[in-house]
Tab-separated table of C-alpha atoms in Angstrom:
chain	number	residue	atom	x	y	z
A	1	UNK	CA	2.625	-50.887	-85.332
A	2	UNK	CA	3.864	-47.583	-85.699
A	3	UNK	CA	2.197	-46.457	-81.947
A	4	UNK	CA	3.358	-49.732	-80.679
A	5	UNK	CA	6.882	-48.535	-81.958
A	6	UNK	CA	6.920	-45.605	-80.504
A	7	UNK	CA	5.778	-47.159	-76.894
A	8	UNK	CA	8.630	-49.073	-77.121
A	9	UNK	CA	11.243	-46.471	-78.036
A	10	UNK	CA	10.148	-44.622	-75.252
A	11	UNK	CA	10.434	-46.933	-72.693
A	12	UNK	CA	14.070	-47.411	-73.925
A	13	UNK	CA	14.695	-43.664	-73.808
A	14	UNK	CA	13.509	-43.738	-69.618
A	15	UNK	CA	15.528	-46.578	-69.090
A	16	UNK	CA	18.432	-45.267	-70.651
A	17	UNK	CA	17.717	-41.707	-68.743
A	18	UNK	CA	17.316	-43.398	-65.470
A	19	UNK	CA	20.824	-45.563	-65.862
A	20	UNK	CA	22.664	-42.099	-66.423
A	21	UNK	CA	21.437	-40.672	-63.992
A	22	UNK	CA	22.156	-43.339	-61.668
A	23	UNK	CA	25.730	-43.633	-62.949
A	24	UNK	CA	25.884	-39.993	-62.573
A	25	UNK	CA	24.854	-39.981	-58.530
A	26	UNK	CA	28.049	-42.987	-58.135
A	27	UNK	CA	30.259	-41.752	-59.401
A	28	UNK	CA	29.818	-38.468	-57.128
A	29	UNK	CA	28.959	-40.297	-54.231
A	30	UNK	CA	31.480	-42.907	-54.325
A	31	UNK	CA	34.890	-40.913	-53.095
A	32	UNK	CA	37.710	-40.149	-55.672
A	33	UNK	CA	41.542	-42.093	-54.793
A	34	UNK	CA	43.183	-38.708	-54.206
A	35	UNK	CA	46.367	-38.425	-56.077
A	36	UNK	CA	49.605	-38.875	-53.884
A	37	UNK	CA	50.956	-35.918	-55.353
A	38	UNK	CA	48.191	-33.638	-54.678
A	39	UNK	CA	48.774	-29.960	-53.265
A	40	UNK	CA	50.212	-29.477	-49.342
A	41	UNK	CA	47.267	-27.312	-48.445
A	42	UNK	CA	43.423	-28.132	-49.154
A	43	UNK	CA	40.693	-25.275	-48.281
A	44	UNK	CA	37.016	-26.663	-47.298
A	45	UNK	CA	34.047	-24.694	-46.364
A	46	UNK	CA	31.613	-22.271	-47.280
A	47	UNK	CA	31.721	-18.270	-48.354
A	48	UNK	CA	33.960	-17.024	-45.843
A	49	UNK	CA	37.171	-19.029	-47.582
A	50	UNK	CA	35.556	-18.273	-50.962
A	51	UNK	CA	35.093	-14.507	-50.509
A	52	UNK	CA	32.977	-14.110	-52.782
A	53	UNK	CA	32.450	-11.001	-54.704
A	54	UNK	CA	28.940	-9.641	-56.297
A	55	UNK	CA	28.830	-11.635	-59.589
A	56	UNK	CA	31.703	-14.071	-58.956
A	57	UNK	CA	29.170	-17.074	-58.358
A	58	UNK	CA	27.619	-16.749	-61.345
A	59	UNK	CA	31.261	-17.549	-62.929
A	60	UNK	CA	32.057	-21.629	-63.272
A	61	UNK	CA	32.424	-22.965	-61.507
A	62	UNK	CA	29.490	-21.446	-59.288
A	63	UNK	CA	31.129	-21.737	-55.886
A	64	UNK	CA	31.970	-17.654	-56.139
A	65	UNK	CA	35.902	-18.154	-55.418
A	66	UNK	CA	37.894	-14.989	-56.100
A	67	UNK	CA	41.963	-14.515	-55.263
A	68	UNK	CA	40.933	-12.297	-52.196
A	69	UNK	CA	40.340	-15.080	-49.901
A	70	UNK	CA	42.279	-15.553	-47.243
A	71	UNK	CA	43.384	-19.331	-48.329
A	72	UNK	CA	45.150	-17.741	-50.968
A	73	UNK	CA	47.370	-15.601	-48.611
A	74	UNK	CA	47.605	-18.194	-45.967
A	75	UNK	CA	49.341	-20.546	-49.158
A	76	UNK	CA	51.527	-17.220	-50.524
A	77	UNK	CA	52.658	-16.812	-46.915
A	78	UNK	CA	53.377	-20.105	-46.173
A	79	UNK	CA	54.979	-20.983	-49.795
A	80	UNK	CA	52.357	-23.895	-50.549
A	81	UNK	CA	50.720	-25.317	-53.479
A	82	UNK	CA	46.692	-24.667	-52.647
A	83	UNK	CA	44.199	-26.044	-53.494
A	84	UNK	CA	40.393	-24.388	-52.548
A	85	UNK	CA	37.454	-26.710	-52.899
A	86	UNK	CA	35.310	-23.839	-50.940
A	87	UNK	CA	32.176	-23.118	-52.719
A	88	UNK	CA	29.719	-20.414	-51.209
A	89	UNK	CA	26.503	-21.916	-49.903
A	90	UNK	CA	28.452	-24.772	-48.671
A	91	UNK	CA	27.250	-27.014	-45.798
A	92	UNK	CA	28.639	-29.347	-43.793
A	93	UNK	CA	27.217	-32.423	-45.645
A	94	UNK	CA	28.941	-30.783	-48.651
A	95	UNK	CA	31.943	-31.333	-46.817
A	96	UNK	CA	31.668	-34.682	-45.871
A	97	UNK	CA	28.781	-36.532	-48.037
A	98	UNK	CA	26.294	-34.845	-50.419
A	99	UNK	CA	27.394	-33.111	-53.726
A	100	UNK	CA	26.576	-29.343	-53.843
A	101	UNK	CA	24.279	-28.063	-56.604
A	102	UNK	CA	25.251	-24.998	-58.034
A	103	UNK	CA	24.155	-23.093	-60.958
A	104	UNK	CA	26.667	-24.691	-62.753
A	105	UNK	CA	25.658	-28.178	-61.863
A	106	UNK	CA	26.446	-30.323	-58.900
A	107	UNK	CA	30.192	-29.804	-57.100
A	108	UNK	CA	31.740	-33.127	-55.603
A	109	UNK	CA	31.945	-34.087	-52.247
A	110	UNK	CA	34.773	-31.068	-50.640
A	111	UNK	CA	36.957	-34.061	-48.545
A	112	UNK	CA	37.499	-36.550	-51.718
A	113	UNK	CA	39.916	-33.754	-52.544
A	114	UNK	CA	41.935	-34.865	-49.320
A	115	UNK	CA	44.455	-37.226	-49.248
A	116	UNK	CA	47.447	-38.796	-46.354
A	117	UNK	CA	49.937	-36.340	-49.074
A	118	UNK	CA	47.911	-33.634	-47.590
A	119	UNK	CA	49.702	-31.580	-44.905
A	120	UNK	CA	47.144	-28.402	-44.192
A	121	UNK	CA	43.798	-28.278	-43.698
A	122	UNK	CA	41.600	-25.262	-43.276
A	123	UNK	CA	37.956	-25.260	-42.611
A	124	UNK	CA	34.952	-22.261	-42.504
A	125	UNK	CA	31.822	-24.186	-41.886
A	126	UNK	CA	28.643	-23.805	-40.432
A	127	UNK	CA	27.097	-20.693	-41.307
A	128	UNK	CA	24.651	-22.181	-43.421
A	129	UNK	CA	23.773	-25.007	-41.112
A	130	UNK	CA	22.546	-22.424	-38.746
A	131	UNK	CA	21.265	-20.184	-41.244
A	132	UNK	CA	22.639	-17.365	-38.887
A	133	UNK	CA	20.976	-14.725	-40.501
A	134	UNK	CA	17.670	-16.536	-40.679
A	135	UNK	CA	18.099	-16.381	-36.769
A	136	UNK	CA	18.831	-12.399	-36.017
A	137	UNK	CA	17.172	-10.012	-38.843
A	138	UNK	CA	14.919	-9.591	-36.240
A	139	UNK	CA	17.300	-7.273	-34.322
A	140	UNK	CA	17.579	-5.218	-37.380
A	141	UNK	CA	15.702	-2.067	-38.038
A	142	UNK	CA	14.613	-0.593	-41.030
A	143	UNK	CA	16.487	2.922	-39.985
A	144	UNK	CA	19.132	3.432	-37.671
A	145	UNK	CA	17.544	4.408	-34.361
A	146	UNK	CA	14.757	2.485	-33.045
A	147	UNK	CA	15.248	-0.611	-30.168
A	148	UNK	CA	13.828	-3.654	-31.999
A	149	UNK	CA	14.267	-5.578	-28.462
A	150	UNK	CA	14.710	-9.262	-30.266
A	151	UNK	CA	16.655	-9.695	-26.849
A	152	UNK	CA	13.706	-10.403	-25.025
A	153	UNK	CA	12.223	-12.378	-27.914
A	154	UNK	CA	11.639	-15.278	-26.280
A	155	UNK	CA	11.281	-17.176	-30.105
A	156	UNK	CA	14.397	-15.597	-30.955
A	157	UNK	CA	15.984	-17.519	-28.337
A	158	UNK	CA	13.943	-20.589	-29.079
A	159	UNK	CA	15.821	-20.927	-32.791
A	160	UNK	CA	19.397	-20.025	-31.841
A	161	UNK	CA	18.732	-22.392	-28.774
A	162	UNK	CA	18.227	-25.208	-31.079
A	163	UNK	CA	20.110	-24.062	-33.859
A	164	UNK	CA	23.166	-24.397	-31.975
A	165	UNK	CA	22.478	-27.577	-30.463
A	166	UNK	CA	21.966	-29.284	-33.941
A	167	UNK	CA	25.345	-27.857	-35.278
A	168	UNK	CA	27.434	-29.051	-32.658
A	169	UNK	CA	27.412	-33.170	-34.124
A	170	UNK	CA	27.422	-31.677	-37.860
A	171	UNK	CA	30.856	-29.983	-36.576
A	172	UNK	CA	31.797	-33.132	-34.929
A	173	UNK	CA	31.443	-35.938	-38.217
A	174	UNK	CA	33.313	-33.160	-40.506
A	175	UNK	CA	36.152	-32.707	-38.271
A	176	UNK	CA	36.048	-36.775	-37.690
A	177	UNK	CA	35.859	-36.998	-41.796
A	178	UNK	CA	38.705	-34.775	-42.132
A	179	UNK	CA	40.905	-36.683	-40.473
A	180	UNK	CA	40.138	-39.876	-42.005
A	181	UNK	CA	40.877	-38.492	-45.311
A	182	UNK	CA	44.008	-36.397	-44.350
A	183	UNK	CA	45.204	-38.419	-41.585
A	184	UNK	CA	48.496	-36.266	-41.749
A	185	UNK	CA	47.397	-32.845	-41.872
A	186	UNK	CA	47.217	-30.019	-39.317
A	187	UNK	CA	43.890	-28.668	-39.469
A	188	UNK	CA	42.615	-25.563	-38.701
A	189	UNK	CA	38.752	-24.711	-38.225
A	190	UNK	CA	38.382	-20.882	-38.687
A	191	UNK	CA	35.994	-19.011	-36.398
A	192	UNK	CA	32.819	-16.841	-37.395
A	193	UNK	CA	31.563	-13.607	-36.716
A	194	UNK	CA	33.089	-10.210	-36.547
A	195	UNK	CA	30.773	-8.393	-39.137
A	196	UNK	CA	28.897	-6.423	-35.841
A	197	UNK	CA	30.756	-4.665	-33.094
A	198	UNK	CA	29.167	-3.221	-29.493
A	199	UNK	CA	27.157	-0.431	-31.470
A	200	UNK	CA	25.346	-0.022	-34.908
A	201	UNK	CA	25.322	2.469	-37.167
A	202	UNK	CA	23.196	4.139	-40.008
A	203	UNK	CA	22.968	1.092	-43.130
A	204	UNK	CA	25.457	-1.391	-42.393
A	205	UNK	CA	24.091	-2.220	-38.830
A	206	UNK	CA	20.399	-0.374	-37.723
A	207	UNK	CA	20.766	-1.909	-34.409
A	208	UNK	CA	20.316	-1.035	-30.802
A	209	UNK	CA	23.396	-0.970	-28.459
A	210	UNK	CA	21.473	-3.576	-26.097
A	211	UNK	CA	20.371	-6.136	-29.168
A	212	UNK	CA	24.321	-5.545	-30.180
A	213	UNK	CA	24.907	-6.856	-26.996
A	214	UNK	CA	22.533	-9.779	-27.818
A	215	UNK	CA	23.939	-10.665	-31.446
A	216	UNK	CA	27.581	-10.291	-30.314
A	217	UNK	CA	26.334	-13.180	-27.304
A	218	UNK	CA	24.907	-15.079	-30.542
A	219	UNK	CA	28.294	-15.245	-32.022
A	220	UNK	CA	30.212	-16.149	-28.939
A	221	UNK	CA	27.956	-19.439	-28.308
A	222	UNK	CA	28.496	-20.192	-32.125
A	223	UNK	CA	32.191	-19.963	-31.652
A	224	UNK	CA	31.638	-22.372	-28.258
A	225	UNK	CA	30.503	-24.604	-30.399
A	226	UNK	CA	33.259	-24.589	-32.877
A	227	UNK	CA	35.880	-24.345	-30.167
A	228	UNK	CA	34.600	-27.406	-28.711
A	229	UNK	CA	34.389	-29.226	-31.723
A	230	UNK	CA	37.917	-28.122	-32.192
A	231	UNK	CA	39.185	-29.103	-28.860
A	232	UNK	CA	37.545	-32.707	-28.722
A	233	UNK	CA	39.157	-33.182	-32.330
A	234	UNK	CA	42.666	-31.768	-31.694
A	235	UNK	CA	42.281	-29.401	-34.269
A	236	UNK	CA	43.458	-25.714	-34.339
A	237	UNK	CA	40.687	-23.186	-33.863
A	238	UNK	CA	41.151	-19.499	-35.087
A	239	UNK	CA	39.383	-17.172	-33.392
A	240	UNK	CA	37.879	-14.015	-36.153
A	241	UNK	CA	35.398	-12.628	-33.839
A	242	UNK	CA	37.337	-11.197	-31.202
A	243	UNK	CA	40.360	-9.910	-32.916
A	244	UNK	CA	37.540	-8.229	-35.476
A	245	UNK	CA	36.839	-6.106	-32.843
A	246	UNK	CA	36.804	-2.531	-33.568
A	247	UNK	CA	37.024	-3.781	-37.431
A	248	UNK	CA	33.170	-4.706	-37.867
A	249	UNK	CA	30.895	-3.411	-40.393
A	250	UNK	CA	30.922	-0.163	-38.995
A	251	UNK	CA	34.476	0.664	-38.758
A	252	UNK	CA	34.943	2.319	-42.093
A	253	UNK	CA	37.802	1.964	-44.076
A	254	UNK	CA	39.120	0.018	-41.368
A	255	UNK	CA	36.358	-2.917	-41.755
A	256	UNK	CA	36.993	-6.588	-41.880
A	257	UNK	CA	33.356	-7.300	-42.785
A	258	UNK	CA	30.922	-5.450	-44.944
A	259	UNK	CA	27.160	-5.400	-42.798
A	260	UNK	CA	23.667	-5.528	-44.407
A	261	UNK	CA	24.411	-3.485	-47.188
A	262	UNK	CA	27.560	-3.479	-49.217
A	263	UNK	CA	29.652	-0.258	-50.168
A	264	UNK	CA	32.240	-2.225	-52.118
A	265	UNK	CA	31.957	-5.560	-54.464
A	266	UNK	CA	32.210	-7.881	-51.712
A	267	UNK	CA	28.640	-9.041	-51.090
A	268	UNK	CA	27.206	-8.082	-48.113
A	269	UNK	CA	28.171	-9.851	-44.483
A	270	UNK	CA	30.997	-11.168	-45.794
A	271	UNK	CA	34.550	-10.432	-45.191
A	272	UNK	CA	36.774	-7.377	-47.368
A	273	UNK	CA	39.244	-7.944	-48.900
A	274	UNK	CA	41.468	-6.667	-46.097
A	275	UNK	CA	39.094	-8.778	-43.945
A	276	UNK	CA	40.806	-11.655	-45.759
A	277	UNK	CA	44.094	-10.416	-45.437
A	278	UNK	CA	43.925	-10.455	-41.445
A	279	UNK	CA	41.920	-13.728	-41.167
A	280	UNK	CA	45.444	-14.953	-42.677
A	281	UNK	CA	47.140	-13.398	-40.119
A	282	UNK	CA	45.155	-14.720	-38.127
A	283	UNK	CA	45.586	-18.311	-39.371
A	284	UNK	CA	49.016	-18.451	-39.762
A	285	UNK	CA	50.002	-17.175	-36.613
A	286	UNK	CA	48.029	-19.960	-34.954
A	287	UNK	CA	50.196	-22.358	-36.699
């Protein structure tokens, strides 16, 4: 009896389990009626709106958010109420479908935050689609010096090839998403790159001039494909990369961007905190 028992209450413990967790994945998939008196301005996206800092992501709620990113200036500058659902590690189906796990636990859907009360939208996605990094490290040495020549690395080429083509529709069905659940915004889609410039430099970028060349190539073609994106979805896109120009990783004091290593608290290829600052510019001067 007493095994026979215990069979039973254990079946009604994995039954019980299983309905939670089944209520649990509903009520995050399903979206949220967005109140009509939510904030003006909604951030989405990944680390570059979150700027996150070495430490911050490890604070709840685990998307690394700190007051130096550039969301927060655009909405001083502009007067709004702001509201940044950013969360480092972000993809695009974190945008538009899947809940992100952090260390915290799992972060809703970033568009159920939109509503039609919603007036500005601004987006930094795709980073971690493409796993950017994943694609050049190759072109990095171990000192500053030597020509690694992933330029004429023909599987290299092979990965940000396809890379790029598979971002393109993920860029597409967020920007079509966004405007289904902010009908009435203005959106803008904020460029990437800017953390290398035309040269390296010991530490931040061990580099060759002509892999530079390569990297920098990298980044315009990503930015194609955000631009187009943009373009087909009469959106705004900012362009970072080519006002960052003589403000990459190796600029100094003068950086938007720290490179591979970090001589501040921002963590490493991300953007300063006067990085931030002119990605705001940037922003609201495009508006």
């Amino acid at each position: 009896m007493i095994d026979g028992h215990s069979s039973l209450m254990s079946r009604v413990r994995a039954a019980t389990l299983a309905t939670l967790v089944c209520l649990l994945s509903t009520l995050l998939a399903v979206p949220a009626t967005a109140s009509p008196g939510g904030p003006a301005y909604v951030t989405l996206g990944d680390s570059r709106a979150a700027a996150p800092t070495n430490g911050s992501s490890l604070r709840p709620d685990g998307c690394g958010r700190t007051p130096n990113g550039y969301p927060v200036h655009v909405a001083s500058r502009l007067g709004l109420i702001m509201r940044s659902v950013a969360c480092v590690n972000a993809t695009t189906a974190n945008v538009t479908t899947t809940p992100q796990l952090t260390l915290y636990g799992p972060r809703l859907v970033q568009t159920h935050a939109l509503s039609r009360s919603t007036r500005l939208v601004t987006l930094s996605i795709g980073g971690i689609d493409l796993q950017w990094w994943s694609l050049v490290p190759s072109c990095f040495t171990k000192t500053f010096g030597p020509d690694a020549r992933c330029r004429a690395n023909a599987s290299v080429t092979r990965r940000i090839n396809s890379g790029l083509a598979s971002l393109a529709p993920k860029i597409d069905a967020t920007l079509t998403r966004i405007g289904q659940r902010a009908p009435n915004a203005r959106v803008v889609l904020v460029g990437h790159g800017g953390y290398y410039g035309q040269t390296g430099c010991p530490g931040q970028a061990n580099i060759s001039t002509a892999d530079a060349a390569f990297v920098l190539r990298f980044f315009e073609r990503f930015n194609a494909v955000l631009r187009d994106s943009a373009r087909a979805h009469s959106v705004v896109f900012v362009d970072v990369a080519g006002p960052a120009a003589g403000h990459d990783a190796c600029a100094g004091s003068a950086r938007w961007f720290e490179g591979n290593i970090s001589r501040s608290a921002t963590q490493v290829r991300h953007p300063t905190p006067l990085g931030s600052k002119a990605i705001a510019d940037l922003v609201v001067a495009a508006l």
